Short mmCIF file of C-alpha atoms in Angstrom, two decimals:
data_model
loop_
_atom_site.label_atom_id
_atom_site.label_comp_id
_atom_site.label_asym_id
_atom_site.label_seq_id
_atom_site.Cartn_x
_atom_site.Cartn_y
_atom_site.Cartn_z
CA UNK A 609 122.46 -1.18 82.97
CA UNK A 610 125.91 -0.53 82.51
CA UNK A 611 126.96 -1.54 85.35
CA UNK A 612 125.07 -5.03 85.82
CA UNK A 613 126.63 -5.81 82.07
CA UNK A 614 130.48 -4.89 83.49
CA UNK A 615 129.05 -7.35 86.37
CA UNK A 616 127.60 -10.22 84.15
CA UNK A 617 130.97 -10.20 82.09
CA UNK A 618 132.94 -10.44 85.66
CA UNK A 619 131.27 -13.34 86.59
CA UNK A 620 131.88 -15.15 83.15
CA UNK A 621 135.60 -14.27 83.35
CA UNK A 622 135.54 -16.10 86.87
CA UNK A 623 134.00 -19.16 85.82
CA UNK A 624 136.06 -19.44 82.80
CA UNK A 625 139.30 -18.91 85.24
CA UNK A 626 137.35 -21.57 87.65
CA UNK A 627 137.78 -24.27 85.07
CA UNK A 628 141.17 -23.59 83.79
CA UNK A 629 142.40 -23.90 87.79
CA UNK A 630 140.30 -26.96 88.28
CA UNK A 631 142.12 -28.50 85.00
CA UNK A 632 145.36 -27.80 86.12
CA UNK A 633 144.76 -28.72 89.60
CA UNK A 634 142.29 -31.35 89.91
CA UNK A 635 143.11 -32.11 93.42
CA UNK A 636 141.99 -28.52 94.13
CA UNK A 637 138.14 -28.31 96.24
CA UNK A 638 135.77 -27.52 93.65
CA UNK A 639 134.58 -24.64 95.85
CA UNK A 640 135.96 -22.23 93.70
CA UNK A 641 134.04 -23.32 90.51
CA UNK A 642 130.67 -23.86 92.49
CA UNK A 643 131.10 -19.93 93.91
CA UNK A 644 131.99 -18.49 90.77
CA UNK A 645 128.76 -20.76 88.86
CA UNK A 646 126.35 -19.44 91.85
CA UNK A 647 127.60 -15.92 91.34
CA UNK A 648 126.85 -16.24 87.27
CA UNK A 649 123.67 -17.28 88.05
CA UNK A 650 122.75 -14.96 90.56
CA UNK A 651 123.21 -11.95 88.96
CA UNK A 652 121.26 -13.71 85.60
CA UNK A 653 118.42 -12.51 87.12
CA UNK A 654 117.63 -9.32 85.94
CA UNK A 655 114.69 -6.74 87.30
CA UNK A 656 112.53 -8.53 84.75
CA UNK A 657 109.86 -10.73 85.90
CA UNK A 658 111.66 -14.19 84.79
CA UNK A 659 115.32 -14.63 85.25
CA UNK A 660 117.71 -15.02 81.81
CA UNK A 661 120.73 -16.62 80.72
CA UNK A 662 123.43 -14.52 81.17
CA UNK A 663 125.64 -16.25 78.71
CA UNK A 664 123.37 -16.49 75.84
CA UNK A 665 123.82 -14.85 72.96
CA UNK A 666 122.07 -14.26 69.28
CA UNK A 667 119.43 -17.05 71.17
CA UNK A 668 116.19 -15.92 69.50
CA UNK A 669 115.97 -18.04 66.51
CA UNK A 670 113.05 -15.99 65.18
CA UNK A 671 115.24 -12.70 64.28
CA UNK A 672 118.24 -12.25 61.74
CA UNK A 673 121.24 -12.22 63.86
CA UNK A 674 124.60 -11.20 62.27
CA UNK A 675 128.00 -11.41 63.57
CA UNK A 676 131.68 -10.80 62.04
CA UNK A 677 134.68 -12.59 63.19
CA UNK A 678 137.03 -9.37 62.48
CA UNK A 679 135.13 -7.17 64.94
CA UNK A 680 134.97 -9.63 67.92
CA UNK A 681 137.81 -9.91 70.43
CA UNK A 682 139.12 -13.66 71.64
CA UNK A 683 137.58 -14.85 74.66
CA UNK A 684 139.37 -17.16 76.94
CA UNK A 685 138.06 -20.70 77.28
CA UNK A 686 139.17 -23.71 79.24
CA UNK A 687 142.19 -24.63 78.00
CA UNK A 688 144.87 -21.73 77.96
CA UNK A 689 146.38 -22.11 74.54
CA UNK A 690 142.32 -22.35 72.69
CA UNK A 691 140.53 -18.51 72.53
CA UNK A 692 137.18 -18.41 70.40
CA UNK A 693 134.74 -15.94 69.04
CA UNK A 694 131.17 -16.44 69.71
CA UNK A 695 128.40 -16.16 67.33
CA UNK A 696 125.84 -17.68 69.26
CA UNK A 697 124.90 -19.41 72.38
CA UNK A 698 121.90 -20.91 74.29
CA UNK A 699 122.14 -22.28 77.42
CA UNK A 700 125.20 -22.37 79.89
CA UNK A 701 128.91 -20.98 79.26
CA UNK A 702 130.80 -24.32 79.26
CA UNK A 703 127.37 -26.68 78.44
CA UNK A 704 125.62 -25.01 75.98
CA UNK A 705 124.77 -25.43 72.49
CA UNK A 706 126.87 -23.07 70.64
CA UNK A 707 128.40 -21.74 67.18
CA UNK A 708 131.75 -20.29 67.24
CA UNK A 709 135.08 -19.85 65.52
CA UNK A 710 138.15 -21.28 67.80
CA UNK A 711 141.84 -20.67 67.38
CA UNK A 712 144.30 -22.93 68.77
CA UNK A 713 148.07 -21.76 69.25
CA UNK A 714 150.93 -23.12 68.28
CA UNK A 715 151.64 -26.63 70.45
CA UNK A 716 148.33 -26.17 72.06
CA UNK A 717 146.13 -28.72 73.07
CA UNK A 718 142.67 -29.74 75.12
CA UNK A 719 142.08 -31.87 77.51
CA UNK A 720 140.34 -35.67 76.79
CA UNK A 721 136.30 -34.72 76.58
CA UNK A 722 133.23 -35.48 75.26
CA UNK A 723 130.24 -34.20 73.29
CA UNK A 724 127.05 -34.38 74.26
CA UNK A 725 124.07 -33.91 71.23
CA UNK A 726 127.73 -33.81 69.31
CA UNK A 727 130.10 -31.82 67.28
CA UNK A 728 130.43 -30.53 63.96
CA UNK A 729 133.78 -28.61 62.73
CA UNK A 730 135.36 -27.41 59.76
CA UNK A 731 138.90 -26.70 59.76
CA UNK A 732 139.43 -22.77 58.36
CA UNK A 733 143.15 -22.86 58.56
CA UNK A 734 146.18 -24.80 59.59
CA UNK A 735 145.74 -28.55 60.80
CA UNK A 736 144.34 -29.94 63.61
CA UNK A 737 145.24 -32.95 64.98
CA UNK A 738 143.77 -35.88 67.61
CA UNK A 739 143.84 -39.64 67.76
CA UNK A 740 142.22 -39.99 64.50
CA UNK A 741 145.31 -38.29 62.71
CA UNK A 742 145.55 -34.45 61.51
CA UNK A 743 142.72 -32.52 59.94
CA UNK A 744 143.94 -29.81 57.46
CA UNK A 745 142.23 -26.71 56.28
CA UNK A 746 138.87 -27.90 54.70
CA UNK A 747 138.29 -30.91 56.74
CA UNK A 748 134.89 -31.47 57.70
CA UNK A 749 134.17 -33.42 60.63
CA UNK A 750 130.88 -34.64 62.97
CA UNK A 751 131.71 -36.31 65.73
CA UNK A 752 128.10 -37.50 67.40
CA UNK A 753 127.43 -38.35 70.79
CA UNK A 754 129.92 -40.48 72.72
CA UNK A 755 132.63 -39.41 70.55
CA UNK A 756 135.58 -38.85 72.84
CA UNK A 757 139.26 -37.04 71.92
CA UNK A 758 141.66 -35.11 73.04
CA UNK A 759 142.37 -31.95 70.23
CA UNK A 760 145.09 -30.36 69.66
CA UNK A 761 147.21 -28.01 67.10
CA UNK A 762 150.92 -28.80 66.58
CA UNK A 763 151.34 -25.57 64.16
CA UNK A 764 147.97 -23.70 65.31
CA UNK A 765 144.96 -23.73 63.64
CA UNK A 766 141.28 -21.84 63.27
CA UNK A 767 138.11 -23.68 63.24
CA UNK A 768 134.10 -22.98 62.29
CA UNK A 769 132.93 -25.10 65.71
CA UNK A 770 128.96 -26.08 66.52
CA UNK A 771 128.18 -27.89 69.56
CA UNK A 772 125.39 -29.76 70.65
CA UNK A 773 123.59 -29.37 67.34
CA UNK A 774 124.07 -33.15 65.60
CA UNK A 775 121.91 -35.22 68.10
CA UNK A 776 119.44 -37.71 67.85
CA UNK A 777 119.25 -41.21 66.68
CA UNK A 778 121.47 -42.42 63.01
CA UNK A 779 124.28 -39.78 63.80
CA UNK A 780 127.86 -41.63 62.98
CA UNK A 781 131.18 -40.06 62.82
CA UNK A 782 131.93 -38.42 59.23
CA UNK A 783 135.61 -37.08 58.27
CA UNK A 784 135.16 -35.28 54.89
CA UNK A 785 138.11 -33.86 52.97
CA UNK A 786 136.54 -31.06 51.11
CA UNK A 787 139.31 -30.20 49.00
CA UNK A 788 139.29 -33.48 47.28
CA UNK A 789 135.22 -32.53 46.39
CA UNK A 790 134.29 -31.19 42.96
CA UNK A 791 131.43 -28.42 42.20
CA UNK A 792 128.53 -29.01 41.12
CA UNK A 793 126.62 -26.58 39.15
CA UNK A 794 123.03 -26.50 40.46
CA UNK A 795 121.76 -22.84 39.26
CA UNK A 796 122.84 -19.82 37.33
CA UNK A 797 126.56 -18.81 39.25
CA UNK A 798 125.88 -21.43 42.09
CA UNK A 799 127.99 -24.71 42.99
CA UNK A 800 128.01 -27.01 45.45
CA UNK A 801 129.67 -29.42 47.95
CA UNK A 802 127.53 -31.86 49.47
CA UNK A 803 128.36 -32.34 53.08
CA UNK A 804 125.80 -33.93 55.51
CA UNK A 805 121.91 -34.51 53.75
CA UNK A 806 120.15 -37.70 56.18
CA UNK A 807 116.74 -38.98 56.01
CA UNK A 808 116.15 -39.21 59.26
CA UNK A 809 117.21 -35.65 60.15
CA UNK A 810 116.57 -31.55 59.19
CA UNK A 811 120.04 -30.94 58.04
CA UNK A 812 121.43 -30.07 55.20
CA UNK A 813 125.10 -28.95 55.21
CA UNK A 814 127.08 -27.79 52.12
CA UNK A 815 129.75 -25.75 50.59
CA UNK A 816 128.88 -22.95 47.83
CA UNK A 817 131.06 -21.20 45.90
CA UNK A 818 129.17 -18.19 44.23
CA UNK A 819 129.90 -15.98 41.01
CA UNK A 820 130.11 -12.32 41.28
CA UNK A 821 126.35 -11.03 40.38
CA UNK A 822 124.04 -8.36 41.22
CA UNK A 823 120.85 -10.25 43.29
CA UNK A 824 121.36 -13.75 44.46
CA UNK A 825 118.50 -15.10 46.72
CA UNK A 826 118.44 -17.58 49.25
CA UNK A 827 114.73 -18.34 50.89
CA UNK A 828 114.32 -19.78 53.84
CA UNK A 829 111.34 -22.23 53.97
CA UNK A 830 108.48 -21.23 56.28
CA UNK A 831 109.39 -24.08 58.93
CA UNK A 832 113.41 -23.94 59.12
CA UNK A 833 116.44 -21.46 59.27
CA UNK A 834 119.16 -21.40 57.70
CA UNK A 835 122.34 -20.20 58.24
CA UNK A 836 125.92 -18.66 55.98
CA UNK A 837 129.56 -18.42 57.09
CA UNK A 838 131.40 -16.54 54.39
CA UNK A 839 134.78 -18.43 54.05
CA UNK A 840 136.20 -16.13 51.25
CA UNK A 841 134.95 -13.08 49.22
CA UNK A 842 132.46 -10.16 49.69
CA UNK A 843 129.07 -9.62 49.39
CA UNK A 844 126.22 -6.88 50.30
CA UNK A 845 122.82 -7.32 51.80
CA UNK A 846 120.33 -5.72 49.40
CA UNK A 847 118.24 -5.62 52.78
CA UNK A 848 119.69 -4.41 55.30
CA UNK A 849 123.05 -2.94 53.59
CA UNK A 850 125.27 -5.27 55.67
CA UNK A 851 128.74 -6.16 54.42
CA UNK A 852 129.54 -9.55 54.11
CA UNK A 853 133.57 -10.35 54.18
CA UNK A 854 135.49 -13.45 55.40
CA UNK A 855 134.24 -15.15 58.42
CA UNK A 856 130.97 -13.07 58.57
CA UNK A 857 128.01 -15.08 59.81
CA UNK A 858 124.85 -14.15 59.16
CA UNK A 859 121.69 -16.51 60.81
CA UNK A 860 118.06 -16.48 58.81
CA UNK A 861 114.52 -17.41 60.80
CA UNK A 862 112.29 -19.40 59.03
CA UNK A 863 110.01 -18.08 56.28
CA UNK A 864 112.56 -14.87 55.35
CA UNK A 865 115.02 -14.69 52.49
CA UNK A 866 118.78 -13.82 52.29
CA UNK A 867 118.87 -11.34 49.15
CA UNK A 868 122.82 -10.20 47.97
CA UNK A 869 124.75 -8.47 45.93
CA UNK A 870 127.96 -10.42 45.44
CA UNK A 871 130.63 -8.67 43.97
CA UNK A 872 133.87 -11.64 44.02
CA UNK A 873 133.78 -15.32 43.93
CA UNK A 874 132.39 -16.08 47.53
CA UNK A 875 132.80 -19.53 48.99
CA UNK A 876 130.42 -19.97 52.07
CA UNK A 877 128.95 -22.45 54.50
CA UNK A 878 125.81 -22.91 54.20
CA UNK A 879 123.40 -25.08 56.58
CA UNK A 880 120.04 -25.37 56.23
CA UNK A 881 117.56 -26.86 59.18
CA UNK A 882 118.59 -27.65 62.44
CA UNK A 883 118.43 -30.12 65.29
CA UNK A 884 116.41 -29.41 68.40
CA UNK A 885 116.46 -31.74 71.02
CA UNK A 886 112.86 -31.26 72.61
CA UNK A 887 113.67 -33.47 76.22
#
């Protein structure tokens, strides 16, 4: 087992290294990217009877997954100068639909792409910066399908990223400066900041900002998840014991509840529902 993970993480390094050649030399035979892709997906297939993704992680959407930013390393991605932390991913390494936190370095940039099933971000730190202008900490931004830029970070920057997650018909491009948002009291030691509710779609995305207090719940209805990034503070699962700090991320199935002790001012991200797309 050991050995076929040290193997599986080989290959991802490979492809990863595939694109960033192809990028920088685009006149380059593909032949490199297609051998390290086969080579991924050859050893996906484990000595179970169906084969598996070998990229995916925290893809079971019917268990409590938990991840914290401070005790994952950086993981190379396309673009030299951009590393990111993954909390979860389903599907392929480069194509799939994913939640993660990304760093850009100083003077680092992307190259031109699209999203397909779209994008959601919120700037964490520093400013980010593309043909629509710069995006400092606290932006808010969904970019939907056949949105097309070219990112970058003049001063370097941290993001909360979600890809291929705001599909579907009535999506439009929304820039939200959170900052300029005020709270809105909606129970005992909880506020809020509205960012995405739609008729026509699952999600609801907000900010919360929570008092210090000794059991808050959050319960998750019996048909959709729901999900937390802490942004600031601490808090303690009265479940399970687990630690909540900044950039924790904790993932809840349908039907179960989210039950804390919060012991400072916590402001999270909270979404609730999510997209599926079911071609």
């Amino acid at each position: 087992e050991g050995e076929n993970t040290f193997m599986l993480r080989l290959a991802q390094h490979l492809l990863v290294e595939s694109y960033r050649f192809k990028l920088q030399h685009p006149t380059v035979s593909q032949s490199v990217t297609r051998c390290s892709t086969a080579f991924t997906q050859t050893l996906s297939f484990s000595s179970q009877s169906k084969p598996t993704m070998a990229h995916e992680i925290n893809a079971d959407l019917s268990v409590r997954c938990v991840m914290h930013a401070d005790e994952l390393p950086w993981s190379a991605s396309p673009s030299a100068t951009v590393s990111r932390k993954r909390f979860a991913l389903q599907g392929p390494s480069e194509a799939g639909r994913v939640t993660s936190i990304v760093e850009y370095s100083k003077d680092s940039s992307f190259h031109e792409h699209g999203h397909p099933d779209g994008e959601e971000i919120l700037v964490l730190e520093g400013a980010w910066q593309d043909a629509n202008g710069s995006h400092p900490t606290g932006t808010f931004m969904l970019n939907p399908e056949g949105f097309r830029h070219a990112p970058a970070s003049h001063d370097g920057c941290v993001l909360f990223v979600k890809l291929r997650q705001f599909g579907g018909p009535a999506r439009v491009h929304q820039r939200t400066d959170t900052a300029s948002l005020e709270w809105t009291p909606t129970r005992d030691g909880v506020s809020v900041k509205k960012l995405y509710d739609h008729p026509e779609h699952a999600e609801t995305i907000v900010l919360e900002q929570w008092e210090p207090c000794a059991d808050l719940k959050i319960t998750s209805p019996s048909n959709q998840l729901f999900e937390v990034l802490f942004l600031s503070g601490n808090a303690t699962d009265l479940t399970t014991g687990v630690s909540y700090r900044k950039w924790s991320w904790v993932r809840v199935p349908a039907g179960d509840v989210l039950c804390l002790s919060v012991s400072s001012l916590c402001h999270v991200y909270v979404k609730r529902g999510e997209w599926r797309n079911e071609d």
